[in-house]
Short mmCIF file of C-alpha atoms and ligand atoms in Angstrom, two decimals:
data_model
loop_
_atom_site.label_atom_id
_atom_site.label_comp_id
_atom_site.label_asym_id
_atom_site.label_seq_id
_atom_site.Cartn_x
_atom_site.Cartn_y
_atom_site.Cartn_z
CA MET A 209 34.86 -9.46 142.39
CA VAL A 210 35.88 -9.15 146.11
CA ARG A 211 35.24 -11.55 148.51
CA ARG A 212 34.24 -11.06 152.10
CA VAL A 213 36.02 -13.71 154.09
CA SER A 214 35.96 -14.43 157.95
CA ILE A 215 38.93 -16.08 159.73
CA LEU A 216 37.56 -17.90 163.18
CA GLY A 217 40.78 -18.82 165.27
CA ALA A 218 43.00 -16.56 163.13
CA THR A 219 45.61 -16.60 165.60
CA GLY A 220 46.19 -20.42 165.29
CA SER A 221 48.15 -22.90 162.94
CA VAL A 222 45.44 -22.95 160.35
CA GLY A 223 44.06 -19.45 161.04
CA GLN A 224 48.10 -18.09 160.18
CA ASN A 225 48.17 -20.11 157.19
CA THR A 226 44.95 -18.92 155.59
CA ILE A 227 46.12 -15.32 156.56
CA ASP A 228 48.87 -16.13 154.39
CA LEU A 229 47.21 -16.84 151.45
CA ILE A 230 44.93 -13.90 151.72
CA ALA A 231 47.61 -11.69 152.36
CA ARG A 232 49.36 -12.78 149.59
CA ALA A 233 46.26 -11.40 147.08
CA PRO A 234 45.43 -7.84 148.22
CA GLY A 235 42.53 -6.58 146.56
CA GLU A 236 40.77 -9.82 146.18
CA TYR A 237 39.56 -10.02 149.70
CA GLU A 238 37.54 -8.12 152.15
CA VAL A 239 38.05 -9.25 155.66
CA VAL A 240 35.03 -9.31 157.74
CA ALA A 241 35.92 -10.63 161.29
CA LEU A 242 39.00 -12.44 162.85
CA THR A 243 38.60 -14.15 166.16
CA GLY A 244 41.04 -15.61 168.41
CA ALA A 245 41.61 -16.06 172.13
CA SER A 246 44.97 -15.47 173.98
CA ASN A 247 46.97 -14.09 171.26
CA ILE A 248 46.08 -10.31 171.18
CA ALA A 249 49.24 -9.09 169.71
CA GLN A 250 48.82 -11.30 166.65
CA LEU A 251 45.33 -11.05 166.40
CA ALA A 252 45.51 -7.10 166.34
CA GLU A 253 48.47 -7.22 164.11
CA ASP A 254 46.53 -9.38 161.48
CA ALA A 255 43.35 -7.02 161.84
CA ARG A 256 45.31 -3.77 161.12
CA ARG A 257 47.34 -5.43 158.42
CA LEU A 258 44.30 -6.85 156.55
CA ASN A 259 41.72 -3.92 157.48
CA ALA A 260 39.26 -6.17 159.37
CA GLN A 261 36.03 -4.74 160.03
CA VAL A 262 36.21 -6.54 163.68
CA ALA A 263 38.65 -8.46 165.83
CA VAL A 264 37.10 -10.48 168.51
CA THR A 265 38.76 -12.19 171.19
CA ALA A 266 36.64 -15.15 172.99
CA ASP A 267 38.50 -14.28 176.26
CA ALA A 268 36.25 -11.42 178.01
CA ALA A 269 38.84 -10.45 180.04
CA ARG A 270 41.27 -9.36 177.60
CA LEU A 271 39.00 -7.11 176.06
CA GLU A 272 41.21 -4.06 177.29
CA ASP A 273 44.29 -4.97 175.88
CA LEU A 274 42.89 -5.82 172.40
CA ARG A 275 40.94 -2.29 172.39
CA ALA A 276 44.53 -1.08 173.41
CA ALA A 277 46.03 -2.97 170.61
CA LEU A 278 44.01 -1.59 167.96
CA ALA A 279 43.91 1.94 169.05
CA GLY A 280 43.49 4.65 166.50
CA SER A 281 43.23 1.34 163.62
CA GLY A 282 39.41 1.84 163.00
CA VAL A 283 39.40 -2.20 163.41
CA GLN A 284 36.45 -2.70 165.98
CA ALA A 285 37.67 -4.75 169.05
CA ALA A 286 35.05 -7.45 170.70
CA ALA A 287 35.10 -9.95 173.60
CA GLY A 288 33.59 -12.92 174.46
CA GLN A 289 31.23 -15.75 173.38
CA ALA A 290 28.32 -13.51 171.99
CA ALA A 291 30.90 -11.15 170.26
CA LEU A 292 32.49 -14.27 168.67
CA GLU A 293 29.01 -15.58 167.37
CA GLU A 294 27.92 -12.02 166.60
CA ALA A 295 31.49 -11.50 164.51
CA ALA A 296 30.52 -15.11 162.79
CA SER A 297 27.30 -13.98 161.96
CA ARG A 298 28.14 -10.94 159.93
CA PRO A 299 27.69 -11.41 156.23
CA ALA A 300 30.74 -13.12 154.50
CA ASP A 301 30.90 -15.33 151.77
CA TRP A 302 33.56 -17.75 153.11
CA VAL A 303 34.31 -18.38 156.53
CA MET A 304 37.27 -20.47 158.07
CA SER A 305 36.56 -22.81 161.42
CA ALA A 306 39.61 -22.94 162.73
CA ILE A 307 38.98 -22.73 166.48
CA VAL A 308 40.27 -25.82 168.04
CA GLY A 309 37.98 -28.22 169.97
CA ALA A 310 34.22 -28.29 170.58
CA ALA A 311 34.47 -24.29 170.69
CA GLY A 312 34.30 -24.21 167.33
CA LEU A 313 30.76 -25.35 166.84
CA LYS A 314 28.70 -22.39 167.68
CA PRO A 315 30.69 -20.01 165.76
CA GLY A 316 30.52 -22.58 162.85
CA LEU A 317 26.81 -22.76 163.10
CA CYS A 318 26.33 -19.04 163.03
CA ALA A 319 28.50 -18.33 159.77
CA LEU A 320 26.37 -21.31 158.03
CA GLU A 321 23.52 -19.32 159.40
CA GLN A 322 24.20 -16.11 157.40
CA GLY A 323 24.85 -18.23 154.21
CA ALA A 324 28.82 -18.14 154.12
CA VAL A 325 30.61 -21.51 152.78
CA LEU A 326 32.21 -22.90 155.56
CA ALA A 327 35.85 -23.74 155.13
CA LEU A 328 36.10 -26.47 157.96
CA ALA A 329 39.27 -27.27 159.72
CA ASN A 330 37.35 -27.32 163.25
CA LYS A 331 36.92 -31.38 162.62
CA GLU A 332 35.44 -31.62 166.49
CA SER A 333 32.27 -30.03 164.83
CA LEU A 334 31.43 -32.62 162.70
CA VAL A 335 32.47 -35.67 165.17
CA CYS A 336 30.14 -33.84 167.62
CA ALA A 337 27.28 -32.76 165.79
CA GLY A 338 27.57 -33.95 161.99
CA ALA A 339 23.96 -34.30 160.90
CA LEU A 340 23.37 -31.01 162.83
CA ILE A 341 26.20 -29.01 160.65
CA LEU A 342 25.22 -30.52 157.39
CA SER A 343 21.44 -29.96 157.78
CA THR A 344 22.10 -26.43 158.95
CA ALA A 345 24.15 -25.77 155.69
CA ARG A 346 21.26 -27.25 153.49
CA ARG A 347 18.61 -25.49 155.12
CA HIS A 348 20.43 -22.30 154.28
CA ASP A 349 21.58 -23.04 151.09
CA THR A 350 25.24 -23.66 151.48
CA HIS A 351 28.04 -26.17 151.99
CA LEU A 352 31.05 -27.14 153.61
CA LEU A 353 34.31 -27.26 152.30
CA PRO A 354 37.05 -29.73 154.28
CA VAL A 355 39.91 -28.45 155.22
CA ASP A 356 41.71 -31.17 157.26
CA SER A 357 44.16 -32.33 154.41
CA GLU A 358 43.04 -35.84 154.66
CA HIS A 359 39.53 -34.71 153.87
CA SER A 360 40.10 -32.16 151.44
CA ALA A 361 42.06 -35.25 149.53
CA VAL A 362 38.86 -37.47 149.46
CA PHE A 363 37.17 -34.53 148.61
CA GLN A 364 39.53 -33.96 145.31
CA GLY A 365 39.30 -37.62 144.49
CA LEU A 366 35.83 -37.54 144.08
CA VAL A 367 35.28 -34.63 141.94
CA GLY A 368 33.27 -35.87 138.73
CA GLU A 369 32.62 -39.42 140.74
CA ASP A 370 29.52 -41.18 141.80
CA MET A 371 29.54 -41.80 145.26
CA ALA A 372 27.69 -45.10 144.61
CA THR A 373 30.78 -46.41 143.13
CA VAL A 374 33.03 -45.79 145.94
CA GLU A 375 33.93 -48.65 147.72
CA ARG A 376 36.16 -47.41 150.30
CA ILE A 377 38.17 -44.48 151.66
CA ILE A 378 41.71 -44.85 152.91
CA ILE A 379 42.82 -42.29 155.48
CA THR A 380 46.63 -42.07 156.04
CA ALA A 381 48.23 -41.35 158.86
CA SER A 382 51.79 -40.27 159.68
CA GLY A 383 51.68 -42.34 162.92
CA GLY A 384 52.88 -39.32 165.19
CA ALA A 385 55.53 -38.63 167.01
CA PHE A 386 56.00 -42.24 168.80
CA ARG A 387 55.22 -44.48 165.69
CA ASP A 388 58.59 -46.16 166.28
CA TRP A 389 58.81 -46.15 169.89
CA PRO A 390 58.94 -49.36 171.65
CA LEU A 391 55.34 -50.02 173.23
CA GLU A 392 56.89 -49.88 176.62
CA ALA A 393 58.07 -46.64 176.53
CA LEU A 394 54.76 -45.11 175.81
CA GLU A 395 53.58 -45.07 179.29
CA HIS A 396 56.59 -42.32 180.02
CA ALA A 397 56.31 -40.27 176.98
CA THR A 398 56.44 -36.41 178.16
CA LEU A 399 54.47 -33.51 176.97
CA ALA A 400 57.42 -32.09 174.97
CA GLU A 401 57.79 -35.54 173.53
CA ALA A 402 54.36 -35.61 172.64
CA SER A 403 54.16 -32.05 171.32
CA SER A 404 56.81 -32.96 168.07
CA HIS A 405 55.70 -33.91 164.98
CA PRO A 406 57.79 -36.03 162.63
CA ASN A 407 56.17 -34.13 159.43
CA TRP A 408 53.65 -31.30 160.17
CA ASP A 409 53.85 -28.19 161.97
CA MET A 410 50.49 -27.62 163.48
CA GLY A 411 49.14 -26.43 166.97
CA GLN A 412 50.52 -27.96 170.00
CA ARG A 413 47.02 -30.32 170.88
CA ILE A 414 46.52 -31.52 167.67
CA THR A 415 50.05 -32.65 167.43
CA ILE A 416 49.57 -34.55 170.70
CA ASP A 417 46.59 -35.97 169.26
CA SER A 418 48.56 -37.05 166.24
CA ALA A 419 50.96 -38.46 168.84
CA SER A 420 48.02 -40.63 170.34
CA MET A 421 45.97 -41.03 167.05
CA PHE A 422 43.08 -39.62 168.62
CA ASN A 423 43.52 -36.81 165.93
CA LYS A 424 43.04 -39.73 163.38
CA ALA A 425 40.04 -41.41 165.36
CA LEU A 426 38.23 -37.69 164.96
CA GLU A 427 39.20 -37.86 161.33
CA LEU A 428 37.86 -41.17 160.93
CA ILE A 429 34.15 -40.00 162.46
CA GLU A 430 34.34 -36.77 160.52
CA THR A 431 35.15 -38.99 157.33
CA LYS A 432 31.66 -41.18 157.81
CA GLU A 433 30.05 -37.94 158.58
CA TYR A 434 31.05 -35.88 155.94
CA PHE A 435 31.30 -38.46 152.98
CA GLY A 436 27.87 -40.42 154.38
CA VAL A 437 29.70 -43.76 154.09
CA ARG A 438 29.59 -46.70 156.27
CA PRO A 439 32.28 -47.39 159.09
CA ASP A 440 33.26 -50.52 157.25
CA GLN A 441 33.80 -48.59 154.23
CA ILE A 442 36.77 -46.19 156.25
CA GLU A 443 40.51 -47.81 156.77
CA THR A 444 43.38 -46.30 158.04
CA VAL A 445 46.91 -47.13 157.07
CA ILE A 446 50.09 -45.79 158.75
CA HIS A 447 52.26 -43.95 155.87
CA PRO A 448 54.96 -42.33 157.41
CA GLU A 449 56.14 -40.09 154.79
CA SER A 450 52.83 -37.86 154.94
CA LEU A 451 52.72 -37.44 150.98
CA ILE A 452 49.61 -39.45 150.16
CA HIS A 453 47.04 -37.92 152.22
CA ALA A 454 44.26 -40.14 151.43
CA ILE A 455 43.09 -42.52 149.14
CA VAL A 456 39.65 -43.41 147.51
CA GLY A 457 38.55 -46.75 145.88
CA PHE A 458 36.06 -47.33 143.36
CA VAL A 459 34.09 -50.30 143.05
CA ASP A 460 36.29 -51.15 139.78
CA GLY A 461 39.44 -51.86 141.76
CA GLY A 462 40.95 -48.26 141.05
CA LEU A 463 42.35 -46.00 143.93
CA MET A 464 42.64 -42.71 143.55
CA ALA A 465 45.17 -41.17 145.76
CA HIS A 466 45.91 -37.69 146.67
CA VAL A 467 49.62 -36.72 146.64
CA GLY A 468 50.74 -33.47 148.33
CA PRO A 469 53.43 -31.93 150.37
CA PRO A 470 52.68 -31.62 154.12
CA ASP A 471 51.93 -28.00 153.74
CA MET A 472 48.46 -26.93 155.04
CA ARG A 473 48.47 -24.31 152.50
CA HIS A 474 47.36 -26.72 149.98
CA ALA A 475 44.07 -27.80 151.43
CA ILE A 476 43.00 -24.26 152.72
CA GLY A 477 44.12 -22.98 149.15
CA TYR A 478 41.75 -25.46 147.57
CA ALA A 479 39.24 -24.27 149.92
CA LEU A 480 39.40 -21.06 149.52
CA HIS A 481 39.66 -21.18 145.39
CA TYR A 482 37.15 -23.71 144.98
CA PRO A 483 35.85 -24.61 142.19
CA GLU A 484 39.13 -23.20 140.58
CA ARG A 485 42.89 -24.34 141.27
CA ARG A 486 45.36 -21.35 141.70
CA ASP A 487 49.12 -21.27 142.10
CA LEU A 488 49.89 -22.00 145.55
CA PRO A 489 53.09 -21.22 147.43
CA VAL A 490 53.90 -24.94 148.52
CA ALA A 491 56.40 -26.85 147.41
CA ARG A 492 56.40 -29.10 144.38
CA LEU A 493 57.59 -32.57 145.13
CA ASP A 494 60.28 -34.18 143.80
CA LEU A 495 59.31 -37.97 143.04
CA PRO A 496 62.93 -39.65 142.50
CA GLN A 497 64.52 -37.74 145.56
CA ILE A 498 61.44 -39.25 147.65
CA ALA A 499 61.95 -42.30 145.89
CA GLN A 500 59.62 -44.44 147.90
CA LEU A 501 56.30 -44.29 149.56
CA THR A 502 55.64 -46.85 152.56
CA PHE A 503 52.66 -48.01 154.36
CA ARG A 504 51.88 -50.36 157.25
CA GLU A 505 49.22 -51.49 159.38
CA PRO A 506 48.57 -49.38 162.37
CA ASP A 507 48.96 -51.21 165.72
CA LEU A 508 45.46 -51.16 167.72
CA ARG A 509 48.04 -51.85 171.13
CA ARG A 510 49.94 -48.44 170.20
CA TYR A 511 46.76 -46.55 169.09
CA PRO A 512 43.53 -47.59 171.13
CA ALA A 513 42.20 -44.27 170.11
CA LEU A 514 41.29 -45.89 166.46
CA ARG A 515 39.55 -48.47 168.17
CA LEU A 516 37.80 -45.95 170.03
CA ALA A 517 36.36 -44.25 167.23
CA ARG A 518 35.20 -47.80 165.56
CA ALA A 519 32.98 -48.07 168.25
CA VAL A 520 31.82 -44.70 168.29
CA MET A 521 31.00 -44.68 164.18
CA GLU A 522 28.99 -47.80 165.16
CA ARG A 523 27.23 -46.40 167.82
CA GLY A 524 26.67 -43.15 166.36
CA GLY A 525 24.06 -40.60 167.72
CA LEU A 526 25.63 -38.17 170.22
CA SER A 527 28.83 -40.52 170.85
CA GLY A 528 30.79 -38.39 169.10
CA ALA A 529 30.13 -35.67 171.29
CA VAL A 530 30.98 -37.55 174.26
CA PHE A 531 34.11 -38.88 172.74
CA ASN A 532 35.67 -35.26 171.71
CA ALA A 533 34.48 -33.93 175.17
CA ALA A 534 35.90 -36.78 177.35
CA LYS A 535 38.92 -36.47 174.65
CA GLU A 536 39.72 -33.08 175.42
CA ARG A 537 39.47 -33.10 179.13
CA ALA A 538 41.84 -35.94 178.99
CA LEU A 539 44.41 -34.13 177.02
CA ASP A 540 43.92 -30.74 179.25
CA ALA A 541 45.07 -33.46 181.98
CA PHE A 542 47.84 -34.57 180.28
CA ILE A 543 49.28 -30.90 179.14
CA ALA A 544 49.03 -30.34 182.56
CA GLY A 545 50.87 -33.06 183.87
CA HIS A 546 48.21 -34.78 185.69
CA ILE A 547 47.78 -38.00 183.71
CA GLY A 548 50.27 -39.93 181.53
CA PHE A 549 50.04 -40.68 178.00
CA LEU A 550 48.62 -44.14 177.46
CA GLU A 551 45.72 -42.78 180.52
CA MET A 552 44.40 -40.63 177.42
CA ALA A 553 42.73 -43.56 176.00
CA GLU A 554 41.67 -45.24 179.14
CA ILE A 555 39.72 -42.25 180.53
CA VAL A 556 37.65 -41.68 177.35
CA GLU A 557 36.67 -45.49 176.97
CA GLU A 558 35.76 -45.45 180.66
CA VAL A 559 33.55 -42.28 179.62
CA LEU A 560 32.29 -43.63 176.67
CA THR A 561 31.12 -46.66 178.62
CA ARG A 562 29.98 -45.08 181.53
CA PHE A 563 27.91 -42.45 179.82
CA ASP A 564 26.05 -44.82 177.41
CA ALA A 565 25.04 -47.13 180.32
CA GLU A 566 24.34 -44.23 182.84
CA THR A 567 22.66 -41.42 181.18
CA GLY A 568 20.39 -42.58 178.13
CA ARG A 569 21.42 -39.26 176.63
CA ILE A 570 23.17 -40.76 173.14
CA ASP A 571 20.23 -41.39 171.17
CA ALA A 572 18.70 -37.96 171.96
CA GLU A 573 17.83 -35.78 169.18
CA MET A 574 20.60 -34.17 167.57
CA THR A 575 20.13 -30.20 168.73
CA LEU A 576 22.45 -27.70 169.47
CA ASP A 577 21.17 -27.70 173.20
CA ASN A 578 21.25 -31.50 173.10
CA VAL A 579 25.23 -31.72 171.75
CA MET A 580 26.32 -28.60 174.27
CA GLN A 581 24.26 -30.39 177.44
CA THR A 582 25.99 -33.65 176.16
CA ASP A 583 29.43 -32.23 176.01
CA HIS A 584 29.28 -30.20 179.36
CA LEU A 585 28.03 -33.89 181.12
CA ALA A 586 30.75 -35.83 179.46
CA ARG A 587 33.31 -33.09 180.56
CA GLU A 588 32.17 -33.28 183.98
CA ARG A 589 32.13 -37.39 183.63
CA ALA A 590 35.83 -37.12 182.69
CA ASP A 591 36.54 -35.13 185.33
CA GLN A 592 35.08 -37.45 187.75
CA VAL A 593 36.54 -40.67 186.05
CA MET A 594 40.12 -38.86 186.48
CA ALA A 595 39.37 -37.94 190.16
CA GLU A 596 38.45 -41.57 191.03
CA ARG A 597 41.44 -42.79 189.29
CA ALA A 598 43.88 -40.02 191.40
CA GLY A 599 42.25 -40.95 194.43
P1 LIG B 751 45.65 -23.96 167.51
O1 LIG B 751 45.88 -24.17 168.95
O2 LIG B 751 46.83 -23.22 166.52
O3 LIG B 751 44.79 -22.55 167.00
C1 LIG B 751 43.67 -22.87 167.58
C2 LIG B 751 42.91 -21.28 167.57
O4 LIG B 751 41.58 -21.33 168.38
C3 LIG B 751 43.48 -19.79 167.80
O5 LIG B 751 43.14 -18.75 167.18
C4 LIG B 751 43.41 -19.89 169.29
O6 LIG B 751 42.98 -18.35 169.89
C5 LIG B 751 41.84 -20.10 169.09
N1 LIG B 751 40.76 -20.64 170.68
C6 LIG B 751 41.38 -21.51 170.99
N2 LIG B 751 40.66 -21.59 172.38
C7 LIG B 751 39.20 -20.61 172.01
C8 LIG B 751 37.66 -21.05 172.52
N3 LIG B 751 37.77 -21.38 173.71
N4 LIG B 751 37.27 -20.02 171.69
C9 LIG B 751 37.37 -19.46 170.41
N5 LIG B 751 38.87 -19.59 169.78
C10 LIG B 751 39.48 -20.02 170.67
O7 LIG B 751 44.93 -24.98 166.50
P2 LIG B 751 45.10 -25.47 165.04
O8 LIG B 751 45.12 -24.38 164.41
O9 LIG B 751 46.23 -26.51 164.91
O10 LIG B 751 43.83 -26.16 164.89
C11 LIG B 751 42.49 -25.41 164.60
C12 LIG B 751 41.43 -26.34 164.02
O11 LIG B 751 41.69 -27.26 162.87
C13 LIG B 751 41.42 -27.70 165.08
O12 LIG B 751 40.15 -28.26 164.83
C14 LIG B 751 42.22 -28.90 164.48
O13 LIG B 751 42.12 -30.05 164.52
C15 LIG B 751 42.00 -28.59 162.69
N6 LIG B 751 43.11 -28.82 162.20
C16 LIG B 751 44.37 -28.19 162.06
C17 LIG B 751 45.36 -28.44 161.35
C18 LIG B 751 46.95 -27.80 161.53
O14 LIG B 751 47.73 -28.10 160.82
N7 LIG B 751 47.13 -27.23 162.33
C19 LIG B 751 45.32 -29.62 160.40
C20 LIG B 751 44.07 -30.19 160.34
C21 LIG B 751 42.92 -29.66 161.04
P3 LIG B 751 44.55 -17.87 170.62
O15 LIG B 751 45.73 -18.60 169.98
O16 LIG B 751 44.66 -16.80 170.42
O17 LIG B 751 44.35 -18.28 172.06
#
């Protein structure tokens, strides 16, 4: 049976890996929508190649470029936020949510509302609005599948298991670009240095978030939301080889580790073919050649984002939306060269503290409006904090 699929964030790193898998099985998929933002040439090329119904750029100013690039192809061109949501709402069986940042939340909800299975790479959705995403899926009789490699690993470790027997979930972390740097040097880490990952080839934002471990912080919160475990059941360990993606610990003391190559096509392929397993074009590990797998405790002075994630998990409510929004603004400022690497965590911490004390909004009901407003206000607060520090 031909499956209808859409890819939100098709021009990005996860989107391109998803397209790679889909393009290898022509005839199995009917591509409904592909979406991107700035990379019009890639979007148009893939939409033509996969014969998509519609290609959408989130950037309304690029509609004419997209139309020109798709001329004569029969693929519809559209642009802007409403078009993105319309595309995500088109009937499909499986939708990849791979837009980066909180911008992925609403399109993901649209996909769930039309009943699609949502393959979720966009961890920010769960961090900002976990309960809302999960309840929307339940209401529309569908479900999420994790795409983050760590969460896919946990998910695979839980097949056939009773959640009541899960004692702990251990999320591994590569430690990012600066895991072996002297602490004093971090203050002067440059954008280029933070943008290169030792093991994974990913988009720039998540790569910088790996160096600061804000990515891991988001993943801890995502773990709590997705698997419904308590914060004290979630652990992090530095595993520089990035071959064990996560470990589930059970009440009998057994640990179930998921081992695989650092290639996103494994987790994406698992979500694409679930509940089947299919042959995937990823490297096969040669264990004698790898010889050893190592682990170490994360140093919270090096990775303050992990401490902040704990605070967010304990606080609950809308604190995840505040955390993510402040992190996104601080990351924008780091990329723009306005703040230093270590300042990102300081700013996020300041926003979290002030937001809770000044707004009383953290405990507001988790509706889409409340999440979006909280996101907006937290971004304003982050800009304010940064302006105060600069002045
Ligand atoms: P990229 O930056 O490579 O790609 C992001 C995608 O989102 C692109 O298609 C981009 O379009 C689009 N986009 C950017 N801004 C907007 C916007 N405001 N509205 C709509 N679309 C937008 O990101 P990644 O692929 O690395 O990551 C995507 C998501 O997956 C993130 O949430 C990340 O945390 C998660 N993830 C990524 C992994 C990876 O290996 N990369 C691993 C696990 C999770 P364009 O490029 O055309 O501008």
